[in-house]
Coordinates of C-alpha atoms in Angstrom, one line a residue:
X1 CA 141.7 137.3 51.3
X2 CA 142.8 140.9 52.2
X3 CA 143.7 142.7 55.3
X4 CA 140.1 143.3 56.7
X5 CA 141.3 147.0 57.0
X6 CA 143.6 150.2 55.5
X7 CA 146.6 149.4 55.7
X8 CA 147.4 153.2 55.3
X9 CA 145.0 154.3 57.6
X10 CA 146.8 151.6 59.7
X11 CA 150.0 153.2 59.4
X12 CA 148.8 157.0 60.2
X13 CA 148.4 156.6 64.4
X14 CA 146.4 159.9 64.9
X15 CA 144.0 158.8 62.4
X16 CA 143.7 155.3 63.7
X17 CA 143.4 156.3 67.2
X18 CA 141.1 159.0 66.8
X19 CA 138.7 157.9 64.4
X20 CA 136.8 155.7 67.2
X21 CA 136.4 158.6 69.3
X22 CA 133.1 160.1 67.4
X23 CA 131.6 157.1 69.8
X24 CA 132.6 159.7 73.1
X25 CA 131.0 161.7 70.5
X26 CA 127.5 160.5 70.8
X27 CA 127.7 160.9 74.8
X28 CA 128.3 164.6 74.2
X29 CA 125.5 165.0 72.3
X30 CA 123.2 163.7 74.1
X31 CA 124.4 165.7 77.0
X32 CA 123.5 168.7 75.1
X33 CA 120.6 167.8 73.4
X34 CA 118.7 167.6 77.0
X35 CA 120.4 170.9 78.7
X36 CA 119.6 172.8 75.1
X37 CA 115.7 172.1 76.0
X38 CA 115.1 172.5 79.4
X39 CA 114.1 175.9 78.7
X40 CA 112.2 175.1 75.1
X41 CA 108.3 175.7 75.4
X42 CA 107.4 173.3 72.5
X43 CA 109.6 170.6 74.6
X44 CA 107.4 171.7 77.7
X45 CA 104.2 171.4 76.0
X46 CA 104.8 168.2 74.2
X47 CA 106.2 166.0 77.8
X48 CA 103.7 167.4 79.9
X49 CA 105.5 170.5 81.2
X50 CA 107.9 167.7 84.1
X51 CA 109.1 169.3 87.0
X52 CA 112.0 168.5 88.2
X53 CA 111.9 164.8 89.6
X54 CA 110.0 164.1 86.1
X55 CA 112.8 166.1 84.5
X56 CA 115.4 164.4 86.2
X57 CA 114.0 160.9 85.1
X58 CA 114.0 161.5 81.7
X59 CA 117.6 162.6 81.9
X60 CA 118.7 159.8 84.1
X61 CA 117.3 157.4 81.3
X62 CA 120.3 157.9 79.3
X63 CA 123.1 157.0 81.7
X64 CA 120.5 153.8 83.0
X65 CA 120.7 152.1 80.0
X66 CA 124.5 152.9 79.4
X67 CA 125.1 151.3 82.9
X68 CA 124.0 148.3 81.0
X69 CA 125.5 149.0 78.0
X70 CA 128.7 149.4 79.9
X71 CA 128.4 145.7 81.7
X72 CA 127.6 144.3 78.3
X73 CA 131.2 145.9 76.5
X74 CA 132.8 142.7 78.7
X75 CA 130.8 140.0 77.4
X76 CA 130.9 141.4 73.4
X77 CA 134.5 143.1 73.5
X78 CA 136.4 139.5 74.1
X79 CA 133.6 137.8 71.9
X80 CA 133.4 139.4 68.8
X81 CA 136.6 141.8 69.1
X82 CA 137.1 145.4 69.9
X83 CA 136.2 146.8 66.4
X84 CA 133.2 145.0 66.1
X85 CA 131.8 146.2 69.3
X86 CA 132.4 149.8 68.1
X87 CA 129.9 149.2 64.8
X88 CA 127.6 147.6 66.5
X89 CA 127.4 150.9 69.5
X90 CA 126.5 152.7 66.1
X91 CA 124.0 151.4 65.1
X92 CA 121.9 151.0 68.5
X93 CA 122.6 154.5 68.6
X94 CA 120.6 155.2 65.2
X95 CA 117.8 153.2 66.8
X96 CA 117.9 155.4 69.7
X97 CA 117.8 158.5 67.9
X98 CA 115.2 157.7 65.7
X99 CA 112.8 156.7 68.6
X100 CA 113.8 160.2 70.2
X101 CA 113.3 162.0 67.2
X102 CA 109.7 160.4 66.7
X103 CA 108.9 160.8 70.3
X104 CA 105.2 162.0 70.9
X105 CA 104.8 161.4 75.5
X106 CA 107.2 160.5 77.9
X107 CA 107.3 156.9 77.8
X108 CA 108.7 157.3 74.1
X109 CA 111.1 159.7 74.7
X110 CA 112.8 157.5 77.8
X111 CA 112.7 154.5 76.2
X112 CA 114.6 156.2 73.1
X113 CA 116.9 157.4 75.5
X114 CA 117.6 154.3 77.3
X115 CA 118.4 152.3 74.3
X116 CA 120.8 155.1 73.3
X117 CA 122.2 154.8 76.4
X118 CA 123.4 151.2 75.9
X119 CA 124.9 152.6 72.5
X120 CA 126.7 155.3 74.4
X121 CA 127.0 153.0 77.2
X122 CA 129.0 150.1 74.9
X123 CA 131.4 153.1 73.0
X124 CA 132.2 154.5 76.1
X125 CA 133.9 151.3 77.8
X126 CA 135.1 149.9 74.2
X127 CA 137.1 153.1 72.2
X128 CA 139.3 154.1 75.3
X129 CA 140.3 150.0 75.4
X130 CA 140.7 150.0 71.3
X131 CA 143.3 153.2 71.4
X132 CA 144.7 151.7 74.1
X133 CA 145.8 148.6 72.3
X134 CA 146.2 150.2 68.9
X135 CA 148.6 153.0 70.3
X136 CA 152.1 153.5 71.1
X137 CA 152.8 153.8 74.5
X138 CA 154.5 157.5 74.0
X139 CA 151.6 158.8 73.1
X140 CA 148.6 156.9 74.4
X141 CA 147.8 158.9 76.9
X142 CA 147.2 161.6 74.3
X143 CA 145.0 160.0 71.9
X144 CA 142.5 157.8 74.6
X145 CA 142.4 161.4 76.0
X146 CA 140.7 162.2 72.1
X147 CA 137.8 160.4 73.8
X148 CA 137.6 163.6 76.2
X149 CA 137.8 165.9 73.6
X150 CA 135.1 164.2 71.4
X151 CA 132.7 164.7 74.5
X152 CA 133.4 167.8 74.1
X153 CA 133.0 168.3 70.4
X154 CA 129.6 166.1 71.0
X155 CA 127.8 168.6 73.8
X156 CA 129.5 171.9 71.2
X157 CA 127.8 171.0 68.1
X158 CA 124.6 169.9 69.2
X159 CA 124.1 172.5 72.2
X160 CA 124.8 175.4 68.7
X161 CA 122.3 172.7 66.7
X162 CA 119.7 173.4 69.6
X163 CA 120.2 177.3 69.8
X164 CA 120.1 177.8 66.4
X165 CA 116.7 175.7 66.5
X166 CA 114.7 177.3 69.6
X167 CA 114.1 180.1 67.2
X168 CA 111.8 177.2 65.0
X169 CA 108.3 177.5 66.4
X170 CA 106.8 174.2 67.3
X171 CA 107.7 170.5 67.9
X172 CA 110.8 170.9 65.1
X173 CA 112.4 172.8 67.5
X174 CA 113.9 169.5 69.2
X175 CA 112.7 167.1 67.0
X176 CA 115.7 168.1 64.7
X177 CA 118.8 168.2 66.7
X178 CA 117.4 164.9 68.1
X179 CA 117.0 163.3 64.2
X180 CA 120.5 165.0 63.4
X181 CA 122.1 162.9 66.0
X182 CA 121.8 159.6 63.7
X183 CA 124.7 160.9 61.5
X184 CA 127.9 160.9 63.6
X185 CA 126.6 156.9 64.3
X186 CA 126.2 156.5 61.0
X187 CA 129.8 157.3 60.3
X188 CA 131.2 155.7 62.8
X189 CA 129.9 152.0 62.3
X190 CA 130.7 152.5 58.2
X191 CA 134.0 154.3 58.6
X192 CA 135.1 151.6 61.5
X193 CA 135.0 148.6 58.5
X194 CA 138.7 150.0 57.0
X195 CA 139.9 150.2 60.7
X196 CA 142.3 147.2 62.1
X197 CA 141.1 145.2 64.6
X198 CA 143.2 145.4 68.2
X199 CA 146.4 142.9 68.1
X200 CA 146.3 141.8 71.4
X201 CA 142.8 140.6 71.1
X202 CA 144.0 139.2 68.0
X203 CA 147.1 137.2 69.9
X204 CA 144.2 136.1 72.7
X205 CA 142.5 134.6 70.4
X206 CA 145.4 132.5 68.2
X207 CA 145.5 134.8 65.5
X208 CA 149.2 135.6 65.7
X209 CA 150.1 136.1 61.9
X210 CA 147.3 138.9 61.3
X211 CA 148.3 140.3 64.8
X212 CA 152.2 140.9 63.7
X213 CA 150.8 142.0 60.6
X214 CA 148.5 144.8 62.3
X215 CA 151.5 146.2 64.9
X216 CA 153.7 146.6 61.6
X217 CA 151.3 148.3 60.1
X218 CA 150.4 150.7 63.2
X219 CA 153.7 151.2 64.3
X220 CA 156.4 150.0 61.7
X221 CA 155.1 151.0 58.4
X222 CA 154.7 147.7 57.8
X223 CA 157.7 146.1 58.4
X224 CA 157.7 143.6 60.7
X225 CA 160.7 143.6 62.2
X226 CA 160.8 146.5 63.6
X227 CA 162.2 147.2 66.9
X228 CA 158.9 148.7 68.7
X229 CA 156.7 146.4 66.7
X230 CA 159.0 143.6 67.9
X231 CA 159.2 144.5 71.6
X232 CA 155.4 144.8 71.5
X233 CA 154.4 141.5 69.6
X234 CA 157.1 139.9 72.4
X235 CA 155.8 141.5 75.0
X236 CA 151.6 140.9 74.5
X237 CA 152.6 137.7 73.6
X238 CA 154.5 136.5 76.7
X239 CA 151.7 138.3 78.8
X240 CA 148.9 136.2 77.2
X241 CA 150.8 133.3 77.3
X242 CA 151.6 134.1 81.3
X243 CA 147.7 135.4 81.7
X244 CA 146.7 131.6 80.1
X245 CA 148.4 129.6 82.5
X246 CA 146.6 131.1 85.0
X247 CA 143.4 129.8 84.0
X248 CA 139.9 130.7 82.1
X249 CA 139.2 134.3 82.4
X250 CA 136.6 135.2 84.4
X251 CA 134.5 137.5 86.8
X252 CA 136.4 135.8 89.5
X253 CA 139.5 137.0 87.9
X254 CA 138.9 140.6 89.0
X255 CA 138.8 139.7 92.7
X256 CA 142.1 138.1 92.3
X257 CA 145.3 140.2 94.3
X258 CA 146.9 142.5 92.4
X259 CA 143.5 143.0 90.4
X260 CA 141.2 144.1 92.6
X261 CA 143.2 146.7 94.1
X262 CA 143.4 147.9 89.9
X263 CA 139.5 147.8 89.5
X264 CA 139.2 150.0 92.5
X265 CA 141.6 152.0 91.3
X266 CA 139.4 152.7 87.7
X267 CA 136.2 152.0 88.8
X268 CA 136.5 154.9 91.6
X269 CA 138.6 156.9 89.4
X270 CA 135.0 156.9 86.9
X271 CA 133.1 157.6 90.0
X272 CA 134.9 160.6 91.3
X273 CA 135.1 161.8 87.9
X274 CA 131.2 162.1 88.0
X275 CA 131.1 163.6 91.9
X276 CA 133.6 166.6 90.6
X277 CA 130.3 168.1 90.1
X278 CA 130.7 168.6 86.0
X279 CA 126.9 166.7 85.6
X280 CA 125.6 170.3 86.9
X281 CA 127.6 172.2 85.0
X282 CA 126.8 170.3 81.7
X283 CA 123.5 168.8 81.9
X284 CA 121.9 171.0 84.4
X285 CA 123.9 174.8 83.1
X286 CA 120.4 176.7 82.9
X287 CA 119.6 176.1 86.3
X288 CA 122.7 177.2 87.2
X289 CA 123.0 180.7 85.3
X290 CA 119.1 181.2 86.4
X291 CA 119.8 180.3 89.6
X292 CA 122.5 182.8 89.2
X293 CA 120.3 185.3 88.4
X294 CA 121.1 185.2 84.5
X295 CA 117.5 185.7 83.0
X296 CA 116.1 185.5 79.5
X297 CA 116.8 182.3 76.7
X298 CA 118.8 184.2 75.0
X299 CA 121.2 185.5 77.5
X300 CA 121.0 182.4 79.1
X301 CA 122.1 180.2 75.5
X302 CA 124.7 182.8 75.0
X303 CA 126.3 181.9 78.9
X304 CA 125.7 178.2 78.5
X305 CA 127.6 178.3 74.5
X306 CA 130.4 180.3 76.3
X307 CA 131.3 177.6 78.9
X308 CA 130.7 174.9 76.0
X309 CA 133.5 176.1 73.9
X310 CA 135.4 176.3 77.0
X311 CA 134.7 173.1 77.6
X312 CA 136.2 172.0 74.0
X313 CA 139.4 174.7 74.3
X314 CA 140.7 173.5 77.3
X315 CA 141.0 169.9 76.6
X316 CA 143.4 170.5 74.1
X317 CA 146.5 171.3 76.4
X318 CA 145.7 167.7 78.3
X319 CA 145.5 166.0 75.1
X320 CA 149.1 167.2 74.4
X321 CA 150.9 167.2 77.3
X322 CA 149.1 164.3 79.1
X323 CA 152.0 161.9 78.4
X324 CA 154.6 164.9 79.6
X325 CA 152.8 165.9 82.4
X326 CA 151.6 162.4 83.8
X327 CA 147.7 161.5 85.2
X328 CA 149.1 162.1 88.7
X329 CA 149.8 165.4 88.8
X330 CA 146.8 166.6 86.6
X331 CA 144.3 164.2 88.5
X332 CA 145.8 166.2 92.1
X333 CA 146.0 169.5 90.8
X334 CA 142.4 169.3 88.9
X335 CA 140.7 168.0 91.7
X336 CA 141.3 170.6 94.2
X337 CA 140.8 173.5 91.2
X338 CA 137.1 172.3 91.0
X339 CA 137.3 172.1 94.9
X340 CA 137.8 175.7 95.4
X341 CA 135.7 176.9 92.6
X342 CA 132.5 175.2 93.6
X343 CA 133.2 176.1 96.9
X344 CA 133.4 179.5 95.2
X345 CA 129.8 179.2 93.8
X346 CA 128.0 177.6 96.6
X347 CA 129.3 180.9 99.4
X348 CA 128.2 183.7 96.6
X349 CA 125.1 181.7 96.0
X350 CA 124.1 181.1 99.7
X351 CA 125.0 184.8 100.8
X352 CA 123.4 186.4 98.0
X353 CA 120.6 184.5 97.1
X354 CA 117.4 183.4 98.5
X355 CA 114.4 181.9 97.7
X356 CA 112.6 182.7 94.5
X357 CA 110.4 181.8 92.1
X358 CA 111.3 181.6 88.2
X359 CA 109.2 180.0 85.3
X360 CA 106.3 179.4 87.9
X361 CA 108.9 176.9 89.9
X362 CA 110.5 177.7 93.6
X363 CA 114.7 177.9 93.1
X364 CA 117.0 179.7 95.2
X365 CA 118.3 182.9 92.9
X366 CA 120.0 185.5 93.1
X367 CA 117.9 188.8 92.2
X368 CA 120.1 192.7 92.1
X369 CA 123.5 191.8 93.0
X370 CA 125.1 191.7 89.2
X371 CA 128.8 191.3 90.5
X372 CA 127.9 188.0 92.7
X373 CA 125.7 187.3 89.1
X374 CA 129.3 187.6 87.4
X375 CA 131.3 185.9 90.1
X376 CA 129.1 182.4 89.7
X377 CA 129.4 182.6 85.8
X378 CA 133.3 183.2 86.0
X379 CA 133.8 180.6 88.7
X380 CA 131.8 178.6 86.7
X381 CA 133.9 178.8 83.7
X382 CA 137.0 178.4 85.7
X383 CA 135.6 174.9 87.2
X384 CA 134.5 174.2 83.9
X385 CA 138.4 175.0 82.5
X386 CA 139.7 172.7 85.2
X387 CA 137.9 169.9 84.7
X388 CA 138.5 169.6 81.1
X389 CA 142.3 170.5 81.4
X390 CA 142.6 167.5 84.5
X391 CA 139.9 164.8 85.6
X392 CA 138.4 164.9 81.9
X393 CA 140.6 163.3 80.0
X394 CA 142.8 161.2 82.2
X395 CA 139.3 160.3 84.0
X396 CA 139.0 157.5 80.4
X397 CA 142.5 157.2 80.1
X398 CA 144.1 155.7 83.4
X399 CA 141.3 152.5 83.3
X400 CA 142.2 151.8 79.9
X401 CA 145.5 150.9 80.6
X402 CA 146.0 149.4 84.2
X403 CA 144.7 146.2 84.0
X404 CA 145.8 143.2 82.7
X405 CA 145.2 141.4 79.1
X406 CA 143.2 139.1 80.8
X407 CA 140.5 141.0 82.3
X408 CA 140.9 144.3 80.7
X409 CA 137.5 144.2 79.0
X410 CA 135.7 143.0 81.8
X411 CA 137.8 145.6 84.0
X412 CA 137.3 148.7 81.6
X413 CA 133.5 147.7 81.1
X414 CA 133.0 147.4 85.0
X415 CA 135.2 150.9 85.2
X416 CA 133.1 152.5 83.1
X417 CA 129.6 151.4 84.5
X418 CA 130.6 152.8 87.6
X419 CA 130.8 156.6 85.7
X420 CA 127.2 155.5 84.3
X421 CA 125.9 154.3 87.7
X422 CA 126.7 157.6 89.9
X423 CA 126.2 159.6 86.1
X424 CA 122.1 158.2 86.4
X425 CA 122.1 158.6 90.0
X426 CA 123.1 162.7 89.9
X427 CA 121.3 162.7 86.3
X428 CA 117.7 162.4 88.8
X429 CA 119.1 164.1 91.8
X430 CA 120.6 167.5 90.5
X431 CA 117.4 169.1 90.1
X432 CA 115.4 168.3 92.9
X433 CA 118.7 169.0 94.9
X434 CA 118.7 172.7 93.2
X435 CA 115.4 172.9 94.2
X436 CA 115.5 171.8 97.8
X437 CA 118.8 172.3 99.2
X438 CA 119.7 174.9 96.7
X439 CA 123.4 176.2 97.3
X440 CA 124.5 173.4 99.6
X441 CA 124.1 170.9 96.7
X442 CA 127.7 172.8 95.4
X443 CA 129.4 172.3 98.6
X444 CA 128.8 169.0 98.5
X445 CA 130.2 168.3 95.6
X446 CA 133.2 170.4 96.6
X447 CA 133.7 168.2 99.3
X448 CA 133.6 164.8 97.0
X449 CA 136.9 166.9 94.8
X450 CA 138.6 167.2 98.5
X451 CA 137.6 163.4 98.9
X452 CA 139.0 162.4 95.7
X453 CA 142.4 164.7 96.3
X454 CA 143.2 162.3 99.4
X455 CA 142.7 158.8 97.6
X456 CA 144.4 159.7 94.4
X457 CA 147.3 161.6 96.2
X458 CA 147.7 157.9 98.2
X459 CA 146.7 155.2 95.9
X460 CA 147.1 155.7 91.7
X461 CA 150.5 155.6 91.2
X462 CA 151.8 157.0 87.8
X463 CA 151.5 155.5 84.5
X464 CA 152.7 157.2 81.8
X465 CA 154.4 156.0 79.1
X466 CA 154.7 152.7 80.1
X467 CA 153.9 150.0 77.2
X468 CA 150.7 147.9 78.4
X469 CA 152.7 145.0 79.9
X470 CA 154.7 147.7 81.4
X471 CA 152.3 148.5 83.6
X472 CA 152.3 145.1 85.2
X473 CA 155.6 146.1 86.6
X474 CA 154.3 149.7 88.5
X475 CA 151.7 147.5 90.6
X476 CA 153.9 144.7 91.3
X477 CA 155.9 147.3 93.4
X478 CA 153.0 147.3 95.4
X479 CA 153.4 150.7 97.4
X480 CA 149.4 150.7 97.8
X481 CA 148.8 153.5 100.4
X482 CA 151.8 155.1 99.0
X483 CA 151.8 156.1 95.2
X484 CA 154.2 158.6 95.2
X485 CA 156.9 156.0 96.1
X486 CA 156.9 154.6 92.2
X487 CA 158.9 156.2 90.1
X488 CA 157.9 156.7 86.2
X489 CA 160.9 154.2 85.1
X490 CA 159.8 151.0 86.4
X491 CA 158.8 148.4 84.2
X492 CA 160.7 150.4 81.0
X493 CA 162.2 147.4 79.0
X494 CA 164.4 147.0 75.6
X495 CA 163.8 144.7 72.8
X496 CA 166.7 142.6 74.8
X497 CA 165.2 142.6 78.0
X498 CA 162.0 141.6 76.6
X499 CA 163.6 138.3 76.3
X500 CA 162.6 135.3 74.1
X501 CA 159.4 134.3 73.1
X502 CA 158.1 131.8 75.6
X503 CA 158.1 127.6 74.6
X504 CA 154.9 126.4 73.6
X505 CA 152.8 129.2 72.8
X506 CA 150.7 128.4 69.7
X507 CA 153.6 126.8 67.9
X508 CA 151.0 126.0 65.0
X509 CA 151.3 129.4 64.4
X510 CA 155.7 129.2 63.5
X511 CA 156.0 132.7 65.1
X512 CA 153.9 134.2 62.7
X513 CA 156.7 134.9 60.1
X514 CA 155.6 136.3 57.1

């Protein structure tokens, strides 16, 4: 019987660790393939022209079901392995899409959206946990931060998809970017089959030979006795022999000490990276620019393209220097960047403005002041710049490789439904927000980036570069209320130190020698 997988494909880490990405993929089109319609009259005309609570439903639909689809990534992910999981969030997807696509009232459309929610839901808790475990530790941060970057990519292509489409007269107009969203699925779940499965799910689960066999491929070209693929093997190996003796892995698990303070730790890192405010400036952009004072559709796509490509340029220095720079410092520095520019926005907004009425609906807009016009859009852009430079990318990659081997799917799935859960909640409260408190909706999510400053600046200590079991050792310093205290060499260990393989562990297996 073969491998399962490419061995060469094995072999090539930026191939392996990136390919899974086009999952973060399908969130970013879906992000775009609402904000591109907003302003569509066919898209009006066929849902019933929805104001904004209706508006913000149908939105919302999408993050509901990937709340669920997030919860079920720790049932799936230890039950039929990491790779498997990623096929399957494929091909929900295609369902999804096709239901979208076919959509003809309300109920349709949400219910397309909801299902692929769970398929964005599922591939956004599984691929940063697969890199994770595929990757070497030098330059993990880099590649789970691909997942960032594939957003990105995902909200580009289909918000240019939807542009060049509004010029299509009739129901075609959406109907196609929304049918055109089956293909990146369709890649992923076929192009995933000559991709290896992750070794330490493999080790959990008493498959030690073809788990020795996958680390030399990933990270010895194929030799297993390499030194890093060595240290690894000893190291998962001793950690699920450690994380066994310690009893059935469960729910209860997470609320055990030195866990629980980790799953706060990712779950509110997932949170605050959805109360930065980036929901409004993605999903909601039109509102903003009109708001803004920015009229017409196509001066408005124009804007919104401009702060898309942004979006994609400015993730590129975090994925390379993530593992130089550290998730402290870019988490810190990030969050009180998007402070100041929102805060930025809301003052221009609330002394220029007032209360309007656009499209036949009541917003507060700013009408014969084209420098504060100007201001928004730039301070827009810059917010936009910081987010993707800081909080976006390290936002999927600190869960993914705090917790232990133990709970780590249950931990990254529970992580990431807490992005989905406050993702749905703004998802339905942006607009009416806009259209109620108008300006003051900014400031308050200024305030959450000052919020978020204070806990990470006390609580996430630094993990960069440290090996998975590495990790271990940061939190066992403890220093909870004080992060700054651990220093980026604890828990760095040689082949030697790694010690010994421990006595009893699947000695069926004979240490997997091949």
């Amino acid at each position: 019987m073969g491998k399962g997988y490419n061995a060469a494909i094995a072999s090539n880490p930026y191939i392996v660790g990136s390919f899974a990405c086009i999952g973060g993929g399908l969130f970013g089109l879906d992000i775009s393939s609402m904000s591109g319609v907003l302003n569509n009259d066919a898209y009006k005309k066929t849902f019933g022209n929805p104001d904004p609570n209706i508006q913000g439903a149908i939105v919302a639909a999408m993050p509901a079901g990937s709340f669920g689809g997030a919860l079920l990534v720790s049932y799936i992910a230890d039950r039929i392995g990491r790779k498997k999981t990623i096929i399957l969030s494929g091909l929900i997807w295609v369902i999804g899409s096709i239901l979208q696509c076919a959509s003809v009232d309300r109920g349709m459309l949400i219910t397309g959206r909801v299902i692929s929610g769970i398929s964005v839901g599922i591939a956004s808790a599984i691929v940063p946990l697969y890199q994770s475990e595929i990757t070497a530790p030098s330059i993990r941060g880099r590649l789970v931060s691909l997942q960032q970057w594939s957003i990105t990519w995902g909200i580009l292509i289909q918000y240019f998809i939807q542009f060049g489409c509004s010029y299509i007269d009739g129901v075609a107009s959406f109907r196609i970017p929304w049918g055109l969203q089956m293909i990146p699925a369709i890649v992923l779940s076929v192009g995933m089959l000559v991709f290896p499965e992750s070794p330490r799910w493999l080790l959990d689960h008493q498959r030690e030979a073809e788990a020795l066999e996958v680390l030399a491929d990933l990270h010895g070209k194929g030799n297993p006795k390499d030194e890093l693929v060595q240290l690894e093997y000893k190291e998962i190996k001793q950690q699920v022999y450690f994380e066994r003796t310690e009893g059935a892995k469960s729910y209860l698990d997470l609320l055990k000490p030195g866990v629980l303070h980790r799953v706060s730790l990712g779950a509110s890192l997932q949170m605050w990276s959805q109360l930065t405010g980036m929901n409004i400036m993605m999903y909601y952009i039109i509102y903003v620019f009109q708001g803004a004072g920015l009229t017409g559709r196509r001066g408005n796509l124009i804007a919104d393209s401009v702060q898309y490509v942004l979006n994609v340029a400015f993730t590129i220095p975090a994925i390379l220097y993530i593992d130089k720079w550290g998730r402290r410092p870019m988490l810190l520095v990030g969050t009180l960047l998007m402070a100041f520019f929102l805060f930025l926005v809301g003052g221009l907004q609330g002394h220029f403005g007032g209360w309007g009425v656009v499209d036949q609906s009541r917003v507060w807009v700013i009408r014969g002041h084209e420098s504060a016009t100007k201001g928004i859009i730039v301070c827009s852009y810059l917010f936009v710049c910081s987010f993707a430079i800081t909080m976006g990318p390290v936002s999927w990659t600190y869960p993914a490789e705090i917790f232990p081997m133990r709970v780590r799917a249950k931990a990254v799935s529970l992580s990431t439904a807490s992005n989905w859960l406050f993702n749905f909640a703004l998802a339905w409260a942006v607009p009416p927000g806009l259209s109620n408190i108008a300006y003051k909706t900014y400031f308050i999510f200024g305030s959450f980036n000052v919020a978020a400053f204070i806990h990470i600046f006390f609580m996430f200590p630094e993990t960069a570069g440290c090996t998975l079991e590495e990790v271990e050792e940061v939190f066992v310093q403890g220093h909870t209320f004080t992060a700054w205290r651990v220093d980026r060499s604890v828990g760095r260990k040689t082949l030697e130190q790694a010690g010994e393989e421990p006595k009893g562990y699947a000695e069926d297996e004979k240490d997997a020698k091949f």
